[in-house]
Short mmCIF file of C-alpha atoms in Angstrom, two decimals:
data_model
loop_
_atom_site.label_atom_id
_atom_site.label_comp_id
_atom_site.label_asym_id
_atom_site.label_seq_id
_atom_site.Cartn_x
_atom_site.Cartn_y
_atom_site.Cartn_z
CA GLU A 22 -76.08 -136.93 -3.29
CA ASP A 23 -74.82 -135.21 -6.41
CA GLN A 24 -75.97 -131.60 -6.65
CA VAL A 25 -75.31 -128.28 -8.33
CA THR A 26 -75.89 -124.84 -6.78
CA GLN A 27 -75.74 -121.61 -8.76
CA SER A 28 -75.43 -118.11 -7.33
CA PRO A 29 -76.68 -115.50 -7.40
CA GLU A 30 -80.21 -116.37 -8.54
CA ALA A 31 -80.40 -113.03 -10.36
CA LEU A 32 -77.83 -110.42 -11.29
CA ARG A 33 -78.38 -106.95 -12.65
CA LEU A 34 -75.46 -105.19 -14.31
CA GLN A 35 -74.93 -101.96 -16.15
CA GLU A 36 -73.52 -102.26 -19.63
CA GLY A 37 -69.75 -102.57 -19.32
CA GLU A 38 -69.83 -103.66 -15.66
CA SER A 39 -67.90 -106.93 -15.41
CA SER A 40 -68.91 -109.65 -12.96
CA SER A 41 -68.93 -113.41 -12.30
CA LEU A 42 -71.51 -116.14 -11.90
CA ASN A 43 -70.81 -119.06 -9.59
CA CYS A 44 -71.58 -122.77 -9.92
CA SER A 45 -70.63 -124.96 -6.98
CA TYR A 46 -71.01 -128.72 -7.23
CA THR A 47 -70.73 -131.88 -5.18
CA VAL A 48 -70.35 -135.10 -7.13
CA SER A 49 -68.66 -138.40 -6.45
CA GLY A 50 -66.37 -137.70 -9.38
CA LEU A 51 -66.59 -135.14 -12.16
CA ARG A 52 -66.62 -136.20 -15.79
CA GLY A 53 -67.54 -132.81 -17.16
CA LEU A 54 -69.07 -129.44 -16.28
CA PHE A 55 -71.24 -127.61 -18.80
CA TRP A 56 -72.41 -124.02 -19.18
CA TYR A 57 -75.52 -123.20 -21.21
CA ARG A 58 -77.27 -119.95 -22.07
CA GLN A 59 -81.07 -119.90 -22.18
CA ASP A 60 -83.20 -117.10 -23.61
CA PRO A 61 -86.85 -116.78 -22.49
CA GLY A 62 -89.12 -119.34 -24.13
CA LYS A 63 -86.23 -121.13 -25.85
CA GLY A 64 -84.09 -124.18 -25.32
CA PRO A 65 -80.64 -123.93 -23.71
CA GLU A 66 -77.73 -123.14 -26.02
CA PHE A 67 -74.36 -124.74 -25.33
CA LEU A 68 -71.48 -122.48 -24.28
CA PHE A 69 -68.63 -124.50 -22.73
CA THR A 70 -67.50 -127.87 -21.42
CA LEU A 71 -64.79 -128.06 -18.73
CA TYR A 72 -63.19 -131.32 -17.68
CA SER A 73 -60.50 -130.74 -15.06
CA ALA A 74 -59.48 -128.25 -12.38
CA GLY A 75 -57.48 -125.36 -13.77
CA GLU A 76 -59.09 -125.51 -17.17
CA GLU A 77 -60.34 -122.26 -18.75
CA LYS A 78 -62.35 -121.58 -21.90
CA GLU A 79 -63.30 -118.29 -23.56
CA LYS A 80 -65.88 -117.14 -26.04
CA GLU A 81 -66.28 -113.45 -26.83
CA ARG A 82 -67.03 -111.70 -23.51
CA LEU A 83 -67.41 -114.96 -21.57
CA LYS A 84 -64.74 -116.94 -19.78
CA ALA A 85 -65.38 -120.14 -17.83
CA THR A 86 -63.02 -121.51 -15.19
CA LEU A 87 -63.06 -124.67 -13.10
CA THR A 88 -61.75 -125.70 -9.69
CA LYS A 89 -62.32 -128.94 -7.78
CA LYS A 90 -65.46 -127.56 -6.15
CA GLU A 91 -66.80 -124.80 -8.36
CA SER A 92 -66.87 -123.09 -11.71
CA PHE A 93 -67.09 -119.41 -12.53
CA LEU A 94 -68.51 -117.76 -15.60
CA HIS A 95 -66.81 -114.39 -15.93
CA ILE A 96 -68.52 -111.76 -18.06
CA THR A 97 -66.30 -108.92 -19.20
CA ALA A 98 -67.85 -105.61 -20.28
CA PRO A 99 -71.30 -107.13 -20.81
CA LYS A 100 -73.77 -105.84 -23.36
CA PRO A 101 -77.59 -105.90 -23.20
CA GLU A 102 -77.62 -108.85 -25.61
CA ASP A 103 -75.84 -110.93 -22.93
CA SER A 104 -79.06 -110.83 -20.89
CA ALA A 105 -80.25 -114.41 -20.43
CA THR A 106 -80.38 -117.21 -17.87
CA TYR A 107 -77.10 -119.08 -17.55
CA LEU A 108 -77.33 -122.73 -16.60
CA CYS A 109 -74.60 -124.91 -15.14
CA ALA A 110 -74.71 -128.71 -15.28
CA VAL A 111 -72.37 -131.51 -14.23
CA GLN A 112 -71.92 -135.05 -15.42
CA ALA A 113 -70.81 -137.41 -12.67
CA LEU A 114 -68.47 -140.37 -12.98
CA ASN A 115 -70.87 -142.79 -11.34
CA TYR A 116 -72.82 -145.08 -13.62
CA GLY A 117 -75.46 -145.90 -11.08
CA GLY A 118 -78.93 -144.46 -11.35
CA SER A 119 -77.86 -141.35 -13.20
CA GLN A 120 -76.25 -143.29 -16.08
CA GLY A 121 -73.98 -140.34 -16.66
CA ASN A 122 -76.91 -137.96 -17.13
CA LEU A 123 -76.52 -134.25 -16.50
CA ILE A 124 -77.46 -132.65 -13.17
CA PHE A 125 -78.56 -129.04 -13.65
CA GLY A 126 -78.44 -126.05 -11.34
CA LYS A 127 -81.38 -123.63 -11.13
CA GLY A 128 -79.62 -121.00 -13.18
CA THR A 129 -78.61 -117.35 -12.81
CA LYS A 130 -80.79 -114.79 -14.54
CA LEU A 131 -78.58 -112.02 -15.88
CA SER A 132 -79.95 -108.62 -16.88
CA VAL A 133 -77.67 -106.06 -18.50
CA LYS A 134 -79.02 -102.51 -18.69
CA PRO A 135 -77.80 -100.05 -21.34
CA ASP B 12 -79.61 -127.82 -41.02
CA GLY B 13 -79.38 -130.52 -38.36
CA GLY B 14 -81.24 -130.06 -35.16
CA ILE B 15 -84.10 -130.95 -32.87
CA THR B 16 -87.67 -129.97 -33.61
CA GLN B 17 -90.29 -129.84 -30.90
CA SER B 18 -93.97 -129.31 -31.54
CA PRO B 19 -96.26 -127.73 -30.75
CA LYS B 20 -94.74 -124.59 -29.24
CA TYR B 21 -97.79 -124.15 -26.98
CA LEU B 22 -100.21 -126.83 -25.80
CA PHE B 23 -103.25 -126.73 -23.58
CA ARG B 24 -104.59 -129.72 -21.67
CA LYS B 25 -108.05 -130.22 -20.28
CA GLU B 26 -108.51 -132.09 -17.02
CA GLY B 27 -108.45 -135.85 -17.54
CA GLN B 28 -106.91 -135.56 -20.98
CA ASN B 29 -103.72 -137.14 -22.27
CA VAL B 30 -101.55 -135.00 -24.53
CA THR B 31 -98.49 -135.88 -26.61
CA LEU B 32 -95.47 -133.67 -27.21
CA SER B 33 -93.46 -134.32 -30.35
CA CYS B 34 -89.66 -134.43 -30.60
CA GLU B 35 -87.81 -135.17 -33.83
CA GLN B 36 -84.05 -135.02 -34.47
CA ASN B 37 -82.01 -135.34 -37.65
CA LEU B 38 -78.60 -135.40 -35.94
CA ASN B 39 -78.34 -139.20 -36.10
CA HIS B 40 -78.00 -139.28 -32.31
CA ASP B 41 -78.68 -142.47 -30.39
CA ALA B 42 -79.56 -140.88 -27.04
CA MET B 43 -82.59 -138.68 -26.45
CA TYR B 44 -83.93 -137.01 -23.32
CA TRP B 45 -87.00 -135.26 -21.96
CA TYR B 46 -86.67 -132.56 -19.31
CA ARG B 47 -89.22 -130.54 -17.41
CA GLN B 48 -88.45 -126.91 -16.44
CA ASP B 49 -90.44 -125.01 -13.83
CA PRO B 50 -89.82 -121.35 -12.97
CA GLY B 51 -86.94 -121.02 -10.51
CA GLN B 52 -86.05 -124.70 -10.75
CA GLY B 53 -83.36 -126.61 -12.55
CA LEU B 54 -84.09 -128.93 -15.45
CA ARG B 55 -85.43 -132.25 -14.17
CA LEU B 56 -85.08 -135.46 -16.16
CA ILE B 57 -88.33 -137.23 -17.03
CA TYR B 58 -87.26 -140.06 -19.35
CA TYR B 59 -84.30 -140.91 -21.50
CA SER B 60 -83.54 -143.37 -24.26
CA GLN B 61 -80.11 -144.67 -25.15
CA ILE B 62 -81.18 -146.60 -28.21
CA VAL B 63 -84.24 -147.45 -30.30
CA ASN B 64 -86.88 -149.56 -28.52
CA ASP B 65 -85.34 -148.88 -25.12
CA PHE B 66 -85.94 -146.15 -22.54
CA GLN B 67 -85.45 -145.55 -18.82
CA LYS B 68 -87.22 -143.50 -16.18
CA GLY B 69 -85.56 -140.33 -14.99
CA ASP B 70 -86.10 -138.54 -11.70
CA ILE B 71 -89.75 -137.54 -12.24
CA ALA B 72 -91.30 -140.14 -14.56
CA GLU B 73 -94.63 -140.55 -12.74
CA GLY B 74 -97.55 -139.40 -14.89
CA TYR B 75 -95.53 -139.50 -18.12
CA SER B 76 -94.91 -142.10 -20.81
CA VAL B 77 -92.62 -142.30 -23.85
CA SER B 78 -91.89 -144.48 -26.84
CA ARG B 79 -88.82 -144.84 -29.06
CA GLU B 80 -89.86 -146.71 -32.18
CA LYS B 81 -87.56 -144.74 -34.48
CA LYS B 82 -84.12 -143.27 -33.93
CA GLU B 83 -85.34 -139.84 -34.98
CA SER B 84 -88.40 -139.63 -32.78
CA PHE B 85 -89.01 -139.61 -29.01
CA PRO B 86 -92.57 -138.46 -28.22
CA LEU B 87 -93.65 -137.71 -24.64
CA THR B 88 -97.21 -138.30 -23.44
CA VAL B 89 -98.41 -136.38 -20.41
CA THR B 90 -101.14 -138.53 -18.92
CA SER B 91 -104.09 -137.58 -16.76
CA ALA B 92 -102.17 -139.07 -13.83
CA GLN B 93 -99.81 -136.07 -13.93
CA LYS B 94 -101.65 -133.68 -11.62
CA ASN B 95 -99.39 -130.68 -12.10
CA PRO B 96 -98.43 -130.73 -15.79
CA THR B 97 -97.99 -126.98 -16.35
CA ALA B 98 -94.33 -126.51 -17.26
CA PHE B 99 -91.88 -125.92 -20.09
CA TYR B 100 -90.82 -129.24 -21.65
CA LEU B 101 -87.47 -129.63 -23.34
CA CYS B 102 -86.26 -132.45 -25.56
CA ALA B 103 -82.55 -133.04 -26.06
CA SER B 104 -80.19 -135.46 -27.76
CA LYS B 105 -76.56 -136.46 -27.93
CA ARG B 106 -74.53 -139.02 -29.84
CA ARG B 107 -74.51 -141.65 -27.06
CA ALA B 108 -75.59 -141.67 -23.45
CA GLY B 109 -72.71 -141.43 -20.99
CA LEU B 110 -70.38 -139.61 -23.36
CA VAL B 111 -69.01 -136.30 -22.11
CA GLU B 112 -70.59 -134.36 -24.91
CA LYS B 113 -72.93 -131.44 -25.06
CA LEU B 114 -76.65 -131.95 -25.23
CA PHE B 115 -78.48 -130.42 -28.16
CA PHE B 116 -81.83 -128.96 -27.10
CA GLY B 117 -85.04 -128.27 -28.96
CA SER B 118 -86.92 -125.00 -28.60
CA GLY B 119 -89.37 -126.38 -26.05
CA THR B 120 -93.11 -126.84 -25.58
CA GLN B 121 -95.05 -124.80 -23.02
CA LEU B 122 -97.86 -126.93 -21.60
CA SER B 123 -100.68 -125.29 -19.69
CA VAL B 124 -103.84 -126.60 -18.07
CA LEU B 125 -107.21 -125.16 -19.07
#
């Protein structure tokens, strides 16, 4: 069964303290892996799409990487405004029941204290 | 500005009542989706539509119904058969189902039971 597991569930950092969020996945074949940011009471906001192992993408203080089994979202020198829940999702190759729909992890809630 | 509009932001349902959540998009996307989000859980797919006048059940369709009479609109009805409707509901769209493209999300509707 295709699934996505994110860890840790919650992460508290001091401003400027770099860290990483993990997204491990098991799918029959990966078409794409997505990272979203979600603020409380709002819809998820797209951050990155990764397609193949070894790929990396960056945006401001965020950098996403991908291996054959997991993805990391690295946060460098975070600021309080980076506080949010970060969601990982995968799109599998199979066109069976999922029809290429996204499978989401439960998210990592990040809190950055000044 | 193009985007997805969900309304209302907050909705209350009485026991035995059906309620309808609105989702409108002006992105000219063919595919639209409804997700349910519960605290500490990943987004779960309720229904999706790849094209006008067609829709498919997702993973948790029981107690819900949808229609897709126009490309721009994909309303979700939470019926009285849904015994645990309290959740945050998210509507999303993308150009075509199956494409490795990001989903665009609305701002969500919080449904609570009176």
